[in-house]
Coordinates of C-alpha atoms in Angstrom, one line a residue:
X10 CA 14.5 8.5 -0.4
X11 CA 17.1 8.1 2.2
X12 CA 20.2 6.1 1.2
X13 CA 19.4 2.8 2.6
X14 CA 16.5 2.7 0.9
X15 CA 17.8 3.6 -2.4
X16 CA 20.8 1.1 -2.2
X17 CA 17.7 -1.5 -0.5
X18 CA 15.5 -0.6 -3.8
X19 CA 18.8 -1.5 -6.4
X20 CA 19.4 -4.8 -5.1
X21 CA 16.0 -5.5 -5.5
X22 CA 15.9 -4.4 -9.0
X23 CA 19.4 -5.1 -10.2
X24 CA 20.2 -9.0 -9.3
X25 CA 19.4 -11.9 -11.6
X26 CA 18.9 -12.7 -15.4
X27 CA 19.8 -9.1 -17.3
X28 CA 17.9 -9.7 -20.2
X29 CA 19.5 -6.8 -23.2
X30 CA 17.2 -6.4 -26.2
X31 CA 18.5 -7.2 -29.6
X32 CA 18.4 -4.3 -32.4
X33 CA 14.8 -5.1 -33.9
X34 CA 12.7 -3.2 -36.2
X35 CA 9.9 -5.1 -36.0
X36 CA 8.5 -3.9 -32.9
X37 CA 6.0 -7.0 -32.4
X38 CA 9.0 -9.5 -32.9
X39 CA 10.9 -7.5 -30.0
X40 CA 7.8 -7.7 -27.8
X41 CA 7.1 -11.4 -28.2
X42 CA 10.8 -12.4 -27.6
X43 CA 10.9 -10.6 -24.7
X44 CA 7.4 -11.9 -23.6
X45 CA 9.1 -15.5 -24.3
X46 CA 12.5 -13.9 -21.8
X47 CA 9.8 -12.6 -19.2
X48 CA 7.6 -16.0 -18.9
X49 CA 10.5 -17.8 -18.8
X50 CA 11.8 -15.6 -15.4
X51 CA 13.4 -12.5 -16.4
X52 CA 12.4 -9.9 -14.5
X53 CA 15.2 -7.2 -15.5
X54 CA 15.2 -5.7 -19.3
X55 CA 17.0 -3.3 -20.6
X56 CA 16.0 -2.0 -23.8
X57 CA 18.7 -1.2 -26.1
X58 CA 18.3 -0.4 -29.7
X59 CA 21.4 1.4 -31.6
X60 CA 19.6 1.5 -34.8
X61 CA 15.9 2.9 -33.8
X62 CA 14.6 6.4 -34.7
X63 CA 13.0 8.4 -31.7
X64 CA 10.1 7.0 -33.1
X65 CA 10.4 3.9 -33.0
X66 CA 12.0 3.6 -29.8
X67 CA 9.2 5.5 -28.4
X68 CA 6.7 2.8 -29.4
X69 CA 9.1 0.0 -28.4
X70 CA 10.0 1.4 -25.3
X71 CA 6.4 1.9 -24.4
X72 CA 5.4 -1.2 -25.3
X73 CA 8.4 -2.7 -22.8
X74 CA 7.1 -0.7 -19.9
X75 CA 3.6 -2.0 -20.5
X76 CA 4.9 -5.8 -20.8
X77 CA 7.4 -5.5 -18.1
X78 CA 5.4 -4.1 -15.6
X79 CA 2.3 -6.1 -16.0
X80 CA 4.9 -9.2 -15.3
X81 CA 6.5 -7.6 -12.4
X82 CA 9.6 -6.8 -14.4
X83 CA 12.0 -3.6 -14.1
X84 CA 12.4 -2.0 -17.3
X85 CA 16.3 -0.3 -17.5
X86 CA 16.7 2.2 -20.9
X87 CA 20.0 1.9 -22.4
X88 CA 21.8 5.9 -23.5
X89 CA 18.8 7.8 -23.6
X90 CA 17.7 9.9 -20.2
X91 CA 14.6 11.6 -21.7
X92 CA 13.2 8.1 -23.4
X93 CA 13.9 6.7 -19.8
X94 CA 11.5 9.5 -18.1
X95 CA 9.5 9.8 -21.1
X96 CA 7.9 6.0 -21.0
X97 CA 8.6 5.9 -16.7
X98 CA 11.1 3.3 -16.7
X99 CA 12.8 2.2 -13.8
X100 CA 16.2 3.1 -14.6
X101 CA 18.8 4.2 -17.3
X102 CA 21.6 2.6 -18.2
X103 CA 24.9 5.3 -19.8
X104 CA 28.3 4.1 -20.7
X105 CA 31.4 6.0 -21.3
X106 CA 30.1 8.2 -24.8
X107 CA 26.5 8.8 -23.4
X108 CA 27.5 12.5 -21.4
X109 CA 29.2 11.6 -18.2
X110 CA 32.9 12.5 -18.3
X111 CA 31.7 15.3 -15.9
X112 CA 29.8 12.2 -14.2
X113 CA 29.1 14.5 -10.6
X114 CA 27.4 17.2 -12.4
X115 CA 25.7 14.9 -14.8
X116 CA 24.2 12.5 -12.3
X117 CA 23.0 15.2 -10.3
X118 CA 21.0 17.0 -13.1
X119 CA 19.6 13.6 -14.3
X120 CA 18.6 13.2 -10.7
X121 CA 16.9 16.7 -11.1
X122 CA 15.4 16.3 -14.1
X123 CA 13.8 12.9 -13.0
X124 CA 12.1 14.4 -10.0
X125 CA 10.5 17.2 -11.9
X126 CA 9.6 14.7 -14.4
X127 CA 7.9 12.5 -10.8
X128 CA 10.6 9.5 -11.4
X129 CA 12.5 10.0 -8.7
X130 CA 13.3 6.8 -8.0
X131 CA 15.0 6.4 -11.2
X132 CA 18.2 4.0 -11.0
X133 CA 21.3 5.4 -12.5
X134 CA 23.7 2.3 -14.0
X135 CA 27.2 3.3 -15.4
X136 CA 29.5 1.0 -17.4
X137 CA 32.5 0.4 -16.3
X138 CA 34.6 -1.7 -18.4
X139 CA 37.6 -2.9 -17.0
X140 CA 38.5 0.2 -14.9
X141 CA 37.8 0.3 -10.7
X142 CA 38.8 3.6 -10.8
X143 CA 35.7 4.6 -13.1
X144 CA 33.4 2.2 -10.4
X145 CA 34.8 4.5 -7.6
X146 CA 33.8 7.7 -9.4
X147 CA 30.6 5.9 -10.3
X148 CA 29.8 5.6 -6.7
X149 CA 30.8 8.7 -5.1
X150 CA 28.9 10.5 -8.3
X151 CA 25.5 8.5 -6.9
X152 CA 25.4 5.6 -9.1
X153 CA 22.7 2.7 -8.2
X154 CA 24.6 0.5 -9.5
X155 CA 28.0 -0.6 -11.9
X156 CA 28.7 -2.9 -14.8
X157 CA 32.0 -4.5 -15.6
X158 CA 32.8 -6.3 -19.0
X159 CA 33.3 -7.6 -21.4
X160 CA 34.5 -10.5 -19.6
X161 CA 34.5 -12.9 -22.7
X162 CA 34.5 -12.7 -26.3
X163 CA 30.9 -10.7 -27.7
X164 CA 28.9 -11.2 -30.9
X165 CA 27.0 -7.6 -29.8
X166 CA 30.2 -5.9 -29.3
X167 CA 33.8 -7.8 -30.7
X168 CA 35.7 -5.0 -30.0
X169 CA 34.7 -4.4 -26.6
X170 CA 37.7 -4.0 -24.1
X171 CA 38.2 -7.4 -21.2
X172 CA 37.7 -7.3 -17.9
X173 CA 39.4 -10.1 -15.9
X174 CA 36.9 -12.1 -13.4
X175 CA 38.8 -11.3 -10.5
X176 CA 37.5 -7.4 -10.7
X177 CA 34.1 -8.6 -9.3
X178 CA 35.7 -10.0 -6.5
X179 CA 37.4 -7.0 -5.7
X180 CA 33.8 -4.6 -6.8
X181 CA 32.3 -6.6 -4.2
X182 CA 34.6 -6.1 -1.3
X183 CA 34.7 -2.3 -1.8
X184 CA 31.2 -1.6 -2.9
X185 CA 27.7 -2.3 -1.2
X186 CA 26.0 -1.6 -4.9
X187 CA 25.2 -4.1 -7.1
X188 CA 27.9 -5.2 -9.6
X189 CA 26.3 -6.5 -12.8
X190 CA 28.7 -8.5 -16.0
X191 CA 28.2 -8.3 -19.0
X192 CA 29.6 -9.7 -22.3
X193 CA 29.8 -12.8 -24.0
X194 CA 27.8 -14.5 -21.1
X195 CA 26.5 -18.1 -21.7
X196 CA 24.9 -20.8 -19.5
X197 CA 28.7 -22.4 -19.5
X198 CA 30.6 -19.0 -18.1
X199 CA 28.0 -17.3 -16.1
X200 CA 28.6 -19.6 -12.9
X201 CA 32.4 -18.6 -12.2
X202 CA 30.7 -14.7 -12.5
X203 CA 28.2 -15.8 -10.0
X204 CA 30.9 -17.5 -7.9
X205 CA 32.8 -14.0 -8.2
X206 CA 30.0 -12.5 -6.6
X207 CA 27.9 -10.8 -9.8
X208 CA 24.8 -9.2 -8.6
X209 CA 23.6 -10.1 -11.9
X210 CA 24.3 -10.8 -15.8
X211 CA 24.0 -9.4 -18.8
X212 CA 23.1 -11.1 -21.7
X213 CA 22.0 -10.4 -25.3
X214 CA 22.6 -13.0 -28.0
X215 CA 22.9 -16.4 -25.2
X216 CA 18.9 -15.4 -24.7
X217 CA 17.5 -13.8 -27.9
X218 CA 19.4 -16.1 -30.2
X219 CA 18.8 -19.1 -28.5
X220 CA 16.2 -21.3 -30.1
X221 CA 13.7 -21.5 -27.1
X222 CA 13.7 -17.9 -25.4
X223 CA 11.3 -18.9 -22.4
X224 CA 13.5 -22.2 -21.7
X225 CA 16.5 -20.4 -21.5
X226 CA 15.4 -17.9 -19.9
X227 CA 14.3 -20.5 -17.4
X228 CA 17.6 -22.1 -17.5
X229 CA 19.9 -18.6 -17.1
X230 CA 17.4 -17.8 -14.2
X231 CA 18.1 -20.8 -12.3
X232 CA 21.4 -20.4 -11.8
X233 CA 20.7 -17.6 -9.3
X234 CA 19.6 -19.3 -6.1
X235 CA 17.4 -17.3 -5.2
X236 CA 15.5 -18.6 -8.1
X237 CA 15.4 -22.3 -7.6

């Protein structure tokens, strides 16, 4: 895959709604929620689950591909490389704990591993907090594409270092890859990211928390104009 294609191939994955799974386990419960997130529009999940045995986020991961890609959905695994090849998921989200201080070498063995294991188009994501200097290392490692946050106060993750809004602006001047937010996003905040220039953004408990999933999913998508 040549490099226009692969940075063609992010953009087309990477943009929109980021729907983040809640811990949950009850793996049914997960699947209808993000059944609800996925009829109301989302069409980019990453499955993240802190708490999960291998086990059981085999089965829940297996059970995302299956729902994801019968609605025409990428499915993104949060941390874990081998879950991400294991259930062919589109991509694999690591952050700065999941094994890429090194983040050349690392990238390219993931790269290797995912063409011997026939996913070689697998994306590469890499959080980047507040820190452009971690987005540039990001990129000339081979990243698909960067996240930036926590831009405002998080239920998922309180502690979670800020990012001012203004570092999308600047992501998206120097960068051709897609920038995703993430943290503390709600239906009230996510249009001055968007204005920023956000690729796409992030959310956990604005979507899985809210009382109608598929209606807010509906409502988070259409701020994307593409979507309306």
């Amino acid at each position: 895959m040549t490099h226009r294609h692969k940075v063609d191939r992010a953009h087309a994955l990477i943009r929109g709604l980021y729907a983040i799974t809640v811990d949950a386990p009850d793996t049914a419960k997960l699947i209808a929620a993000v059944d609800e997130a996925l009829t109301g529009g989302v069409r980019l999940v990453q499955y993240r689950n802190k708490s999960a045995s291998k086990a059981l986020a085999r089965e829940q991961a297996l059970a995302l591909r299956g729902i994801t890609a019968s609605a025409g959905a990428a499915l993104i695994v949060n941390d874990d490389v081998d879950l991400a090849l294991a259930v062919a998921a589109d991509g694999v989200h690591l952050g700065r704990n999941d094994g890429i201080d090194g983040m050349q070498n690392d990238l390219v063995a993931i790269r290797q591993r995912a063409v011997r294991k026939k996913s070689a188009q697998l994306l590469i994501g890499l959080s980047c907090y507040n820190e452009m200097a971690r987005a540039r290392m990001a990129l000339a490692a081979g990243a698909d594409y960067i996240a930036f946050g926590s831009f405002f106060p998080s239920s998922t993750k309180p502690s979670a270092i800020r990012a001012d809004v203004s570092l999308i602006r600047d992501a998206k001047r120097e960068f051709s890859l897609p920038v995703v937010a993430i943290g503390g996003i709600t239906l009230e905040n996510a249009p001055q990211l968007l204005a920023a220039g956000a690729d796409s953004v992030a959310v956990v408990s604005s979507l899985f928390n809210a009382d109608n999933i598929r209606s807010q999913a509906h409502l988070f998508s259409s701020l994307f104009p593409e979507n309306v």
